[in-house]
Amino acid sequence: MEDDPHVKVMMAGSILRKVKSRSWKKNRHFRLLEDGLTIWYKSKWVGKGHATFSVTDLEAVREGHQSEVLLNIAEEFPAELCFTLVFHGRQGTLDLVAESPEEAQAWIQGVRKLIHKAQTMDEKERLDQWVRDWFHKADKNKDGKMNFKEVKTLLKMMNVDMNEDHALHLFTMADKPESGSLEIEEFVHFYKMLTQRDEVWKVFQDYSEDGEKLMLEELENFLQTEQHEGEQSSQHAQELIDRYEPSESAKKQGTMSLDGFQMYLCSQEGSIFKPEHQDLYQDMSRPLSHYFISSSHNTYLLEDQLRGQSSLEAYIQALKRGCRCVEIDCWDGGDGEPVVYHGHTLTSKIFFKDVISTLKEYAFKASEFPVILSLENHCGVEQQAVMAQYLTQILGDMLQTTLLDGQVPQQLPSPQELKGKILLKAKKIGGLEECLDETLTDEGSDEEEMANGDAEMESKQKSNMARELSDLVIYCKSVHFHGFEHARSHAKCYEMSSFSESKAKRLAKEAGTDFVQYNSRQLSRTYPSGLRTDSSNYNPQDMWNVGCQIVALNFQTAGLEMDLNDGLFGQNGCCGYVLKPDFMSDGNTQFNPEKPEEWEGYKPLRLSIQVISGQQLPKVNQKEGSIVDPLVRVEIYGVPQDQAREETGYINNNGFNPVWNETLNFTIHTPELALVRFVVEDYDKASRNDFIGQYTLPFTCIQTGYRHIHLLSKDGTAIPPSSLFVNVSISELT
């Protein structure tokens, strides 16, 4: 890539203006370092102070005025000079202004190419890159060499606590020219010897007759016996050799070396997640009420709901994560402009029209399936009319404002039929029936509503609701919940109610079957309690157990609850829609999550997980000498009977290649609803354990056999090459 003209400009370096606000704009010298992955920057005036970040930390580059900060200074700097670097997870953004359009383009295109290259690396390149990054980090005098003392310090930084004699022996072997120091290639070789994995070698030995290589039929035997692959294993064995075997001569002979075997096990195909469930694999032509829908609460917030910052960036981040239901809290603003913020608090305000423009741009980048716009409307009639105008003008055809086939539906349309559409969820004057038959007088529609017991509310609504806004609500009319009995006899499929977490939990416990049946016909939304001022989350599993589709979470708050959300929606192409199990879509279902064994389709399974080893776990405590004491906990989330956790013992002082070899067993009563979460923690007997990494996936997406689990950070972003090596088996309860 060094010959690429854009990358050349980056390597030569540029003065770019770093912008934090209208008043904070400072020149910084930015350049791409020789490794092609590290961007270095410093202020011209500060002596030695500089900062760096890696291209692998970046998720995207946005051109022009695409952040609040740059929109704020749009009149000062034209769009062709501006761009925003977006970091993964919750690391935020960096707004920059170049001195010329050419220079801005060089950085925009150059960073994009480097991000693409980093994303398309295979496991081997990624591991090499990771080792090189550490080498550069530790090479304090930048002479490209490391003596044994420096290597020992580096190993400590990498979480390796090892026998000094053994390390010295390997160091001497890697130091071919006997110079007393290792250059980067030699260090990579040293590292590979250091990470030879006995536990993988043992599995390899079990299937290799000569202990050197796996013949095609030996690999096939392994795939059938251990990985539980059926008929397709012979063709698959050949594909794996072609894909992962580094030695050309072994490839020609149709054999696999230990290196190739380890690379296969560490690849996506060797991961615990079924590859065929990564893509869109579910039927998308069922009614909306038959799907779980990834949903966000207070989407505009980046932090807590008392003093946090309201931001367009928060909408972009949620939509890019596959979120399909976003929330907008609207209030009357000055100059007739509706604003979005958390009312009666100190959270900052953003314009409603800017939120809608952001939605238009980002709604369908991660998924083509419909987005539901949940409107918390606190505006007066005048500004509601302004909102309606913005929705129709900005979104145009994207906004679903008519019935699909001109008929009042008996069931909701499907995600497939609503592809590329935005649905407004809000209160509505009257029902869809009246929209079709405008000849009905207002009194007539009121009488009809009276049967629903909502007449009084309806007429009150008419006076404080703009007809223009009401008319935009088609398939998601917000109504008050009057109980399951009332819903059975009166409710329309396009009506939906919202439940606070405590009410939803109570109903799930008292009337599980009724709630499941209700959710098979119409949508329901649940949201966190107003007491959660720190924007913490409730456990979404309780709501999914009764089939609630729109379980709204604070996407801005990392932790267990968002791990579960990411885990459930990590399947089906991350499109934000996951088909509910069939027994939850049947209006006459007798399923009750509180008593799964009474349901006729009850088929419990046994899950057995042998936790074998861990690889390159990140340090938690950055103190020079500290090394983690890791343990692994497996947690099951599902119907109440399935909630369980088991953990291994901890390993003293080894975050590098801890070996546990412990088996954890579980009984899963309702496999279709269960999520499995693997958590790695640093054991601490004096205080709470520190979090190291986690990975969560649906039970139905698990591949059995010898598998790697690629760990994620608290933010849900990858932390390569950290992983766990496990052997998973699933069997019927006899």
XYZ file of C-alpha atoms in Angstrom:
734
model
C 0.000 0.000 0.000
C 3.049 2.305 0.334
C 2.815 3.054 -3.411
C -0.769 4.249 -3.135
C -0.808 8.039 -3.759
C -3.256 8.692 -0.878
C -1.236 6.607 1.575
C 1.944 8.449 0.458
C 0.365 11.791 1.445
C -0.539 10.298 4.846
C 3.007 9.015 5.392
C 4.493 12.415 4.473
C 2.213 13.955 7.107
C -0.234 16.895 7.129
C -1.251 19.754 9.344
C -4.921 19.105 10.168
C -7.129 21.184 12.412
C -8.633 19.169 15.273
C -12.063 20.578 16.200
C -13.886 19.973 19.485
C -16.320 22.903 19.508
C -16.887 26.345 18.010
C -14.193 27.771 20.239
C -11.755 24.800 20.400
C -9.929 24.402 17.063
C -6.225 23.540 17.123
C -3.648 22.604 14.513
C -2.036 19.199 14.893
C 0.574 17.411 12.835
C -0.813 14.013 11.705
C 1.061 11.259 9.886
C 0.850 7.552 9.162
C 3.783 5.585 10.599
C 5.888 3.104 8.606
C 3.905 0.090 9.869
C 0.993 1.364 7.745
C -1.378 0.944 10.688
C -0.528 3.559 13.305
C -1.578 7.201 12.995
C 0.580 9.543 15.046
C -0.219 13.152 15.891
C 1.185 15.975 18.020
C 0.816 19.690 18.447
C 3.590 21.756 16.858
C 4.290 23.588 20.075
C 4.348 20.828 22.636
C 7.802 19.407 23.178
C 7.681 15.628 23.253
C 3.958 15.048 23.768
C 2.259 13.033 21.027
C -0.587 10.568 20.687
C -1.207 7.570 18.464
C -4.126 5.359 17.500
C -4.388 2.326 15.263
C -6.337 2.085 12.018
C -7.878 -1.081 13.521
C -9.602 1.194 16.104
C -11.454 2.975 13.285
C -14.821 1.961 11.961
C -15.402 4.536 9.221
C -14.565 7.953 7.764
C -17.357 10.440 7.093
C -16.925 13.181 4.509
C -18.092 16.754 4.957
C -20.221 18.162 7.769
C -21.393 14.870 9.278
C -21.130 15.536 12.992
C -22.714 18.117 15.294
C -19.352 19.805 15.809
C -18.666 20.228 12.076
C -22.294 21.236 11.368
C -21.811 23.936 13.986
C -18.843 25.465 12.164
C -20.158 24.830 8.628
C -20.129 28.516 7.721
C -16.439 28.779 8.724
C -15.076 25.686 6.906
C -16.548 24.345 3.636
C -17.628 20.680 3.522
C -14.833 19.635 1.141
C -12.208 20.386 3.831
C -13.965 18.499 6.626
C -14.080 14.854 7.648
C -14.771 12.774 10.755
C -12.911 9.656 11.911
C -15.322 7.289 13.688
C -13.901 4.874 16.273
C -15.369 1.469 17.124
C -17.790 0.992 20.004
C -18.100 3.877 22.399
C -14.724 5.442 21.654
C -16.319 8.409 19.927
C -15.177 10.482 16.957
C -12.394 12.830 15.845
C -13.391 15.876 13.748
C -10.721 17.235 11.397
C -10.349 20.074 8.878
C -7.680 19.889 6.155
C -5.925 22.858 4.514
C -7.052 21.928 0.980
C -9.750 19.711 -0.620
C -6.967 17.545 -2.145
C -5.411 16.923 1.251
C -8.828 16.108 2.780
C -9.490 13.592 -0.025
C -6.057 11.972 0.427
C -6.818 11.340 4.118
C -10.426 10.269 3.516
C -9.558 7.796 0.737
C -6.278 6.669 2.361
C -7.880 5.873 5.739
C -10.749 4.064 3.974
C -8.308 1.825 2.089
C -6.350 1.081 5.277
C -9.569 0.236 7.186
C -10.607 -2.099 4.362
C -7.195 -3.789 4.410
C -7.352 -4.240 8.208
C -10.874 -5.697 7.972
C -10.008 -8.227 5.266
C -6.915 -9.699 6.976
C -7.100 -13.419 7.663
C -6.367 -14.901 11.113
C -2.659 -15.398 10.384
C -2.113 -11.827 9.116
C -4.091 -10.502 12.063
C -1.978 -12.389 14.569
C 1.261 -11.279 12.839
C 0.031 -7.696 12.913
C -0.867 -7.966 16.599
C 2.619 -9.273 17.446
C 4.239 -6.502 15.382
C 2.122 -3.855 17.122
C 3.401 -5.063 20.491
C 6.977 -5.033 19.207
C 6.639 -1.391 18.092
C 5.019 -0.470 21.403
C 7.884 -1.943 23.394
C 10.753 -0.818 21.159
C 11.310 2.323 23.230
C 14.493 3.556 21.468
C 12.995 2.705 18.037
C 16.099 0.857 16.803
C 14.014 -2.085 15.548
C 15.801 -4.525 17.891
C 15.175 -6.041 21.301
C 17.560 -7.625 23.770
C 16.457 -10.316 26.217
C 15.761 -7.850 29.028
C 13.457 -5.808 26.742
C 11.750 -9.007 25.564
C 11.037 -9.988 29.186
C 9.417 -6.576 29.791
C 7.405 -6.975 26.598
C 6.168 -10.428 27.642
C 4.921 -8.930 30.924
C 3.059 -6.262 28.914
C 1.532 -9.066 26.813
C 0.262 -10.849 29.928
C 2.889 -13.614 29.778
C 4.467 -14.760 33.009
C 6.905 -17.474 32.086
C 9.860 -19.509 33.160
C 12.943 -17.366 32.458
C 15.133 -20.319 31.423
C 12.532 -21.472 28.919
C 12.161 -17.935 27.518
C 15.943 -17.557 27.210
C 16.198 -20.923 25.444
C 13.580 -19.848 22.856
C 15.189 -16.394 22.537
C 18.550 -18.022 21.686
C 16.882 -20.281 19.118
C 15.208 -17.309 17.431
C 18.401 -15.223 17.482
C 19.871 -16.935 14.381
C 22.766 -14.495 13.790
C 23.588 -14.677 17.559
C 23.538 -10.887 17.823
C 22.052 -10.889 21.327
C 18.905 -9.160 20.103
C 15.849 -9.945 17.976
C 14.704 -7.959 14.966
C 10.987 -7.898 14.214
C 10.903 -11.022 11.972
C 12.916 -12.973 14.567
C 10.620 -11.763 17.321
C 7.570 -13.005 15.361
C 9.319 -16.401 15.075
C 10.151 -16.368 18.825
C 6.526 -15.541 19.611
C 5.246 -18.422 17.457
C 7.495 -20.902 19.309
C 6.276 -19.436 22.580
C 2.632 -19.928 21.604
C 2.867 -23.513 20.451
C -0.310 -24.952 21.841
C -0.036 -28.365 23.455
C -3.807 -28.742 23.758
C -4.258 -28.359 19.965
C -1.273 -30.643 19.340
C -2.915 -33.338 21.501
C -6.138 -33.257 19.434
C -4.044 -33.349 16.255
C -2.126 -36.390 17.566
C -5.384 -38.270 18.216
C -6.184 -38.248 14.504
C -2.763 -38.193 12.813
C -1.149 -41.585 12.335
C 2.412 -40.278 11.934
C 1.983 -37.302 14.290
C 3.264 -34.963 11.522
C 0.269 -34.397 9.268
C -3.400 -35.215 8.774
C -4.181 -37.180 5.621
C -7.429 -36.196 3.867
C -9.354 -39.137 5.378
C -7.897 -38.445 8.848
C -9.144 -34.860 8.676
C -12.492 -36.177 7.429
C -12.628 -38.563 10.376
C -11.950 -35.643 12.761
C -14.732 -33.538 11.159
C -17.244 -36.379 11.460
C -16.320 -37.633 14.920
C -15.495 -34.401 16.784
C -17.108 -31.594 14.789
C -20.312 -33.585 14.160
C -20.300 -32.828 10.441
C -22.307 -35.320 8.473
C -22.118 -36.323 4.846
C -20.470 -33.155 3.562
C -17.273 -33.746 5.570
C -15.143 -35.171 2.704
C -15.674 -32.179 0.432
C -15.277 -29.867 3.435
C -11.961 -31.478 4.442
C -10.495 -30.651 1.010
C -11.819 -27.059 1.212
C -10.236 -26.586 4.656
C -6.836 -27.764 3.365
C -7.074 -25.374 0.395
C -8.096 -22.511 2.676
C -5.904 -22.874 5.767
C -2.831 -25.007 4.987
C 0.180 -22.629 4.734
C 2.553 -25.178 3.149
C 2.209 -25.480 -0.627
C 3.708 -28.993 -0.702
C 1.264 -30.254 1.967
C -1.583 -28.689 -0.051
C -0.447 -30.552 -3.192
C -0.447 -33.846 -1.280
C -3.893 -33.122 0.143
C -2.637 -33.132 3.745
C -2.833 -30.700 6.654
C 0.001 -29.730 8.999
C -0.370 -28.751 12.664
C -0.077 -25.070 11.594
C -2.934 -25.448 9.121
C -5.013 -27.333 11.673
C -4.532 -24.595 14.273
C -5.398 -21.905 11.716
C -8.630 -23.724 10.801
C -9.606 -24.037 14.483
C -8.950 -20.307 15.033
C -10.885 -19.211 11.924
C -14.545 -18.184 11.594
C -15.344 -21.738 10.454
C -13.775 -23.099 13.601
C -15.679 -20.615 15.762
C -18.561 -21.540 18.063
C -21.080 -19.630 15.906
C -22.706 -21.597 13.042
C -21.516 -19.874 9.843
C -24.855 -20.485 8.095
C -26.636 -18.454 10.795
C -24.358 -15.432 10.232
C -26.227 -14.636 7.001
C -29.897 -13.836 6.494
C -31.351 -17.324 6.904
C -34.848 -16.791 8.313
C -38.198 -16.400 6.573
C -38.852 -12.636 6.387
C -42.397 -12.883 4.999
C -44.290 -13.380 8.290
C -46.242 -10.597 10.097
C -44.083 -8.077 12.028
C -45.524 -9.398 15.299
C -43.708 -12.725 14.720
C -40.229 -11.173 15.106
C -38.028 -9.871 17.892
C -36.927 -6.377 16.815
C -33.672 -4.733 17.951
C -34.870 -1.585 19.768
C -33.322 1.425 21.449
C -34.584 3.641 24.285
C -33.701 7.363 24.542
C -31.759 6.838 21.313
C -30.590 10.471 21.252
C -28.440 10.094 24.379
C -24.723 9.294 24.440
C -24.577 9.104 28.247
C -26.979 9.251 31.217
C -30.450 10.782 31.066
C -29.971 13.620 33.545
C -26.979 15.494 32.184
C -25.932 13.486 29.122
C -25.321 14.891 25.683
C -28.066 14.507 23.065
C -26.439 13.689 19.780
C -27.078 12.699 16.160
C -24.066 10.417 16.582
C -26.099 8.304 19.018
C -28.695 7.645 16.268
C -25.975 6.771 13.761
C -24.317 4.332 16.193
C -27.611 2.603 17.059
C -28.677 2.244 13.411
C -25.255 0.922 12.428
C -25.596 -1.745 15.121
C -28.736 -2.983 13.376
C -31.218 -1.225 15.668
C -34.663 -1.125 13.969
C -36.705 0.901 16.443
C -35.412 4.301 17.558
C -36.980 6.734 19.992
C -37.437 10.479 19.565
C -38.548 12.645 22.515
C -39.961 15.841 20.983
C -40.563 19.142 22.715
C -41.550 22.622 21.577
C -38.407 24.594 20.709
C -37.780 28.303 20.077
C -38.425 29.853 16.619
C -41.092 27.216 15.953
C -38.458 24.460 15.648
C -39.250 21.198 17.543
C -36.270 19.919 19.562
C -35.235 16.498 20.830
C -33.936 15.925 24.375
C -34.862 14.257 27.675
C -37.521 16.656 28.982
C -37.159 18.501 32.324
C -33.453 17.560 32.578
C -30.088 19.119 31.751
C -29.487 16.971 28.655
C -28.520 19.057 25.605
C -31.001 19.651 22.756
C -30.835 18.798 19.052
C -33.217 19.780 16.243
C -35.951 17.331 15.228
C -35.280 18.056 11.542
C -31.589 17.089 11.944
C -32.584 13.783 13.575
C -34.911 13.019 10.625
C -32.157 13.893 8.097
C -29.767 11.567 9.946
C -32.397 8.832 9.856
C -32.850 9.297 6.128
C -29.137 8.798 5.587
C -28.427 5.922 7.997
C -31.709 4.005 8.389
C -30.861 1.319 5.834
C -27.068 1.136 5.866
C -26.885 -1.930 8.165
C -30.213 -3.543 7.228
C -32.852 -3.055 4.527
C -35.743 -4.030 6.799
C -38.174 -1.451 8.215
C -37.302 1.076 10.899
C -39.948 2.025 13.473
C -39.802 5.599 14.672
C -41.177 5.688 18.228
C -42.373 9.225 18.854
C -42.664 10.588 22.402
C -44.646 13.647 21.472
C -44.664 16.539 23.982
C -45.231 19.279 21.382
C -48.185 21.607 20.943
C -50.383 21.303 17.841
C -48.428 23.981 15.881
C -45.049 22.279 16.199
C -46.636 18.855 15.611
C -47.662 20.181 12.203
C -44.043 21.254 11.645
C -42.892 17.733 12.601
C -45.341 16.205 10.098
C -43.985 18.536 7.421
C -40.360 17.521 8.117
C -41.249 13.814 8.171
C -42.950 13.979 4.777
C -40.510 16.420 3.122
C -37.260 14.837 4.322
C -38.199 11.153 4.233
C -40.409 11.285 1.118
C -41.192 7.784 -0.172
C -39.291 6.161 2.710
C -42.151 7.021 5.069
C -44.991 4.485 4.925
C -48.084 6.699 4.823
C -50.616 4.411 3.128
C -51.979 0.901 3.601
C -50.027 -1.582 1.479
C -52.953 -2.996 -0.492
C -55.586 -0.430 0.365
C -57.216 -2.862 2.794
C -57.461 -2.652 6.571
C -55.169 -5.506 7.590
C -56.219 -8.548 9.610
C -52.550 -9.108 10.433
C -49.483 -6.865 10.240
C -47.420 -6.748 7.031
C -44.014 -8.495 6.945
C -40.477 -7.075 7.132
C -40.100 -8.245 3.503
C -43.100 -6.178 2.337
C -41.869 -3.107 4.243
C -38.233 -3.189 3.076
C -36.712 0.291 2.973
C -39.677 1.824 4.812
C -39.900 3.921 7.974
C -43.025 3.447 10.140
C -44.216 6.093 12.562
C -45.328 4.848 15.989
C -47.447 7.483 17.732
C -50.983 8.270 18.869
C -53.605 8.505 16.142
C -57.038 10.092 15.891
C -59.441 7.270 15.100
C -58.458 4.033 13.381
C -57.416 2.864 9.913
C -61.027 1.983 9.134
C -61.959 5.707 9.139
C -58.969 6.606 6.953
C -60.485 4.429 4.257
C -63.998 5.665 4.753
C -63.718 9.429 5.122
C -67.517 9.681 4.668
C -67.961 8.714 8.303
C -68.582 11.815 10.336
C -66.374 12.481 13.339
C -69.263 11.581 15.642
C -69.568 8.232 13.894
C -65.949 7.377 14.532
C -66.317 8.431 18.140
C -69.163 5.993 18.680
C -67.065 3.213 17.252
C -64.238 4.140 19.589
C -66.668 4.178 22.504
C -66.965 0.431 22.204
C -63.264 0.411 22.950
C -63.737 2.434 26.090
C -61.370 5.053 24.675
C -63.919 7.639 23.615
C -63.073 10.222 26.221
C -59.373 9.919 25.530
C -60.057 10.084 21.801
C -61.884 13.399 21.905
C -59.275 14.847 24.247
C -56.602 13.692 21.806
C -58.329 15.374 18.882
C -57.915 18.762 20.522
C -54.200 18.347 21.250
C -53.142 16.369 18.207
C -52.339 17.731 14.751
C -54.315 15.838 12.116
C -51.266 16.035 9.754
C -49.149 14.057 12.228
C -51.932 11.631 13.125
C -52.426 10.745 9.436
C -48.822 9.553 9.146
C -49.433 6.739 11.661
C -50.449 3.570 9.822
C -49.313 0.250 11.306
C -48.165 1.375 14.769
C -50.948 3.224 16.542
C -50.128 3.767 20.238
C -53.036 2.805 22.488
C -53.612 2.330 26.196
C -53.499 -1.315 27.374
C -56.834 -2.442 28.899
C -55.917 -6.053 29.694
C -55.554 -9.261 27.687
C -59.295 -10.056 27.741
C -60.160 -6.685 26.214
C -57.385 -7.055 23.609
C -58.682 -10.483 22.577
C -62.131 -9.141 21.744
C -61.440 -5.550 20.636
C -57.818 -4.993 19.636
C -56.735 -4.363 16.048
C -53.416 -5.788 14.815
C -52.071 -2.273 14.062
C -52.617 -1.073 17.660
C -49.719 -1.372 20.071
C -49.130 -0.620 23.728
C -46.015 0.238 25.712
C -45.216 -1.370 29.073
C -42.790 -0.230 31.749
C -40.312 -2.938 32.743
C -42.081 -3.571 36.066
C -45.525 -3.921 34.482
C -44.210 -6.235 31.739
C -42.435 -8.401 34.332
C -45.549 -8.628 36.475
C -47.757 -9.621 33.527
C -45.170 -12.189 32.384
C -45.250 -13.813 35.808
C -49.017 -13.683 36.333
C -50.272 -14.390 32.801
C -47.396 -15.766 30.712
C -49.550 -17.646 28.194
C -51.914 -14.686 27.671
C -48.931 -12.389 27.045
C -47.410 -14.825 24.501
C -50.762 -15.090 22.675
C -51.234 -11.292 22.719
C -47.752 -10.786 21.240
C -48.469 -13.246 18.441
C -51.093 -10.820 17.060
C -49.851 -7.325 17.837
C -46.661 -5.476 18.704
C -45.727 -4.440 22.225
C -42.931 -2.212 23.417
C -41.217 -2.394 26.808
C -38.948 0.317 28.200
C -36.638 0.852 31.225
C -38.010 2.298 34.449
C -37.871 6.076 34.828
C -35.849 5.543 38.007
C -32.861 4.390 35.941
C -31.391 7.889 35.767
C -27.950 6.421 35.044
C -29.443 4.898 31.861
C -28.840 1.374 33.135
C -30.810 -1.487 31.551
C -33.173 -4.266 32.617
C -32.669 -7.865 31.521
C -34.379 -8.107 28.096
C -34.677 -11.897 28.358
C -37.707 -11.620 30.701
C -39.579 -9.734 27.937
C -38.436 -11.957 25.045
C -39.663 -14.996 27.026
C -43.263 -13.792 26.538
C -42.708 -12.706 22.939
C -42.440 -8.903 23.369
C -40.969 -7.685 20.090
C -39.773 -4.157 20.853
C -37.685 -4.533 24.003
C -36.104 -1.076 24.184
C -32.648 -0.791 25.777
C -30.237 2.083 26.377
C -27.770 1.279 23.572
C -25.399 3.855 25.083
C -24.852 1.728 28.223
C -22.465 -1.221 27.945
C -22.948 -4.338 30.055
C -24.697 -7.686 30.336
C -28.045 -6.480 28.934
C -26.539 -5.082 25.731
C -24.396 -8.245 25.427
C -27.632 -10.265 25.401
C -29.160 -7.934 22.815
C -26.068 -8.163 20.591
C -26.073 -11.927 21.151
C -29.674 -12.425 20.041
C -29.381 -10.097 17.035
C -25.914 -11.295 15.968
C -27.689 -13.917 13.842
C -29.770 -13.558 10.651
C -27.346 -11.189 8.958
C -27.473 -8.741 11.906
C -30.562 -7.303 10.178
C -32.299 -6.348 13.465
C -35.145 -8.875 13.034
C -35.101 -12.397 14.502
C -38.003 -14.766 13.909
C -39.648 -15.902 17.146
C -39.931 -19.684 17.716
C -43.071 -21.115 16.035
C -44.762 -21.833 19.371
C -44.773 -18.062 20.076
C -46.386 -17.106 16.768
C -49.444 -19.312 17.133
C -52.413 -17.310 18.511
C -53.689 -20.372 20.411
C -50.336 -21.380 21.899
C -50.390 -22.808 25.418
C -46.702 -22.050 26.051
C -45.929 -20.425 29.408
C -42.267 -19.549 30.131
C -42.905 -20.100 33.858
C -43.852 -23.776 33.189
C -42.106 -24.928 30.001
C -42.522 -28.617 30.927
C -46.324 -28.352 30.594
C -46.088 -27.373 26.935
C -46.647 -30.266 24.501
C -43.513 -29.549 22.435
C -41.269 -29.712 25.554
C -37.876 -31.247 24.620
C -35.093 -30.368 27.059
C -31.424 -30.748 26.028
C -28.150 -31.252 27.869
C -25.352 -28.777 27.113
C -21.831 -29.784 28.087
C -18.920 -27.361 27.693
C -15.342 -28.415 28.286
C -13.401 -25.173 28.822
C -9.934 -26.160 27.595
C -7.755 -23.049 27.364
C -7.512 -19.299 26.784
C -5.271 -17.356 24.395
C -3.696 -13.903 24.736
C -6.211 -12.462 27.177
C -5.868 -8.680 27.467
C -4.434 -7.130 30.613
C -6.973 -5.495 32.876
C -4.608 -3.693 35.154
C -1.997 -1.687 33.289
C 0.478 -1.793 36.200
C 3.790 -3.079 34.797
C 4.101 -6.199 36.905
C 0.485 -7.296 37.127
C -0.716 -10.357 35.233
C -4.273 -11.669 35.219
C -5.571 -14.710 37.152
C -8.322 -15.700 34.721
C -11.433 -17.797 35.272
C -14.259 -18.576 32.839
C -17.951 -18.429 33.706
C -20.680 -19.764 31.455
C -24.085 -18.143 31.993
C -27.398 -19.304 30.533
C -30.257 -16.834 29.979
C -33.709 -18.077 28.969
C -36.969 -19.089 30.643
C -36.713 -18.829 34.468
C -35.820 -22.547 34.826
C -32.899 -22.118 32.423
C -31.191 -19.251 34.274
C -27.899 -20.793 35.408
C -24.175 -20.132 35.807
C -21.143 -22.340 36.347
C -17.506 -21.319 36.505
C -14.023 -22.827 36.334
C -11.335 -22.322 38.942
C -8.874 -19.473 38.333
C -5.344 -19.869 36.964
C -2.612 -17.973 38.762
C -0.645 -15.373 36.794
C -1.369 -16.445 33.256
C -3.340 -14.412 30.760
C -1.245 -15.744 27.935
C -2.140 -19.419 27.588
C -4.101 -20.535 30.670
C -5.315 -24.153 30.573
C -8.383 -25.147 32.631
C -9.642 -28.431 31.192
C -12.846 -28.207 33.231
C -16.302 -29.325 32.093
C -19.471 -27.353 32.898
C -22.910 -28.991 32.442
C -26.369 -27.476 31.944
C -29.930 -28.614 31.271
C -31.738 -26.369 28.777
C -35.547 -26.574 29.067
C -36.462 -24.193 26.230
C -33.514 -24.250 23.803
C -35.283 -21.959 21.292
C -35.167 -19.019 23.737
C -31.832 -19.634 25.471
C -28.734 -17.436 25.144
C -25.299 -18.607 26.265
C -22.774 -16.068 27.575
C -19.090 -16.808 28.130
C -17.392 -14.384 30.529
C -13.700 -14.211 31.376
C -12.737 -12.431 34.602
C -9.575 -11.638 36.504
C -9.987 -13.314 39.904
C -9.453 -11.079 42.905
C -9.943 -12.459 46.396
C -10.008 -9.032 48.040
C -12.511 -7.269 45.792
C -14.807 -7.842 42.827
C -13.334 -9.682 39.874
C -12.379 -7.495 36.911
C -14.054 -8.074 33.547
C -11.678 -9.283 30.801
C -13.939 -10.220 27.886
C -17.205 -11.920 26.904
C -19.076 -13.536 24.040
C -22.823 -14.180 23.849
C -24.784 -16.196 21.292
C -28.161 -17.922 20.893
C -28.148 -21.593 21.930
C -29.585 -22.450 18.481
C -26.498 -20.930 16.767
C -23.921 -23.088 18.590
C -21.622 -25.363 16.568
C -20.610 -28.408 18.580
C -17.104 -29.914 18.696
C -13.729 -28.224 19.226
C -14.388 -24.504 18.857
C -12.814 -21.117 19.487
C -14.743 -18.268 21.059
C -13.419 -14.894 19.900
C -13.844 -12.565 22.863
C -15.390 -9.100 22.789
C -14.726 -6.049 24.966
C -17.249 -4.403 27.300
C -18.320 -2.357 24.289
C -19.045 -5.411 22.196
C -16.068 -4.801 19.876
C -13.525 -7.485 18.932
C -10.280 -7.783 20.935
C -8.173 -10.033 18.681
C -6.415 -12.373 19.186
C -8.067 -13.050 22.588
C -10.024 -16.291 22.542
C -11.188 -19.358 24.468
C -10.804 -22.925 23.211
C -13.698 -25.217 24.159
C -15.251 -28.553 23.269
C -19.062 -28.399 23.132
C -21.542 -31.252 23.069
C -25.352 -31.148 23.001
C -27.444 -34.243 23.635
C -31.046 -35.170 24.392
C -31.958 -35.774 28.009
C -32.491 -39.505 28.398
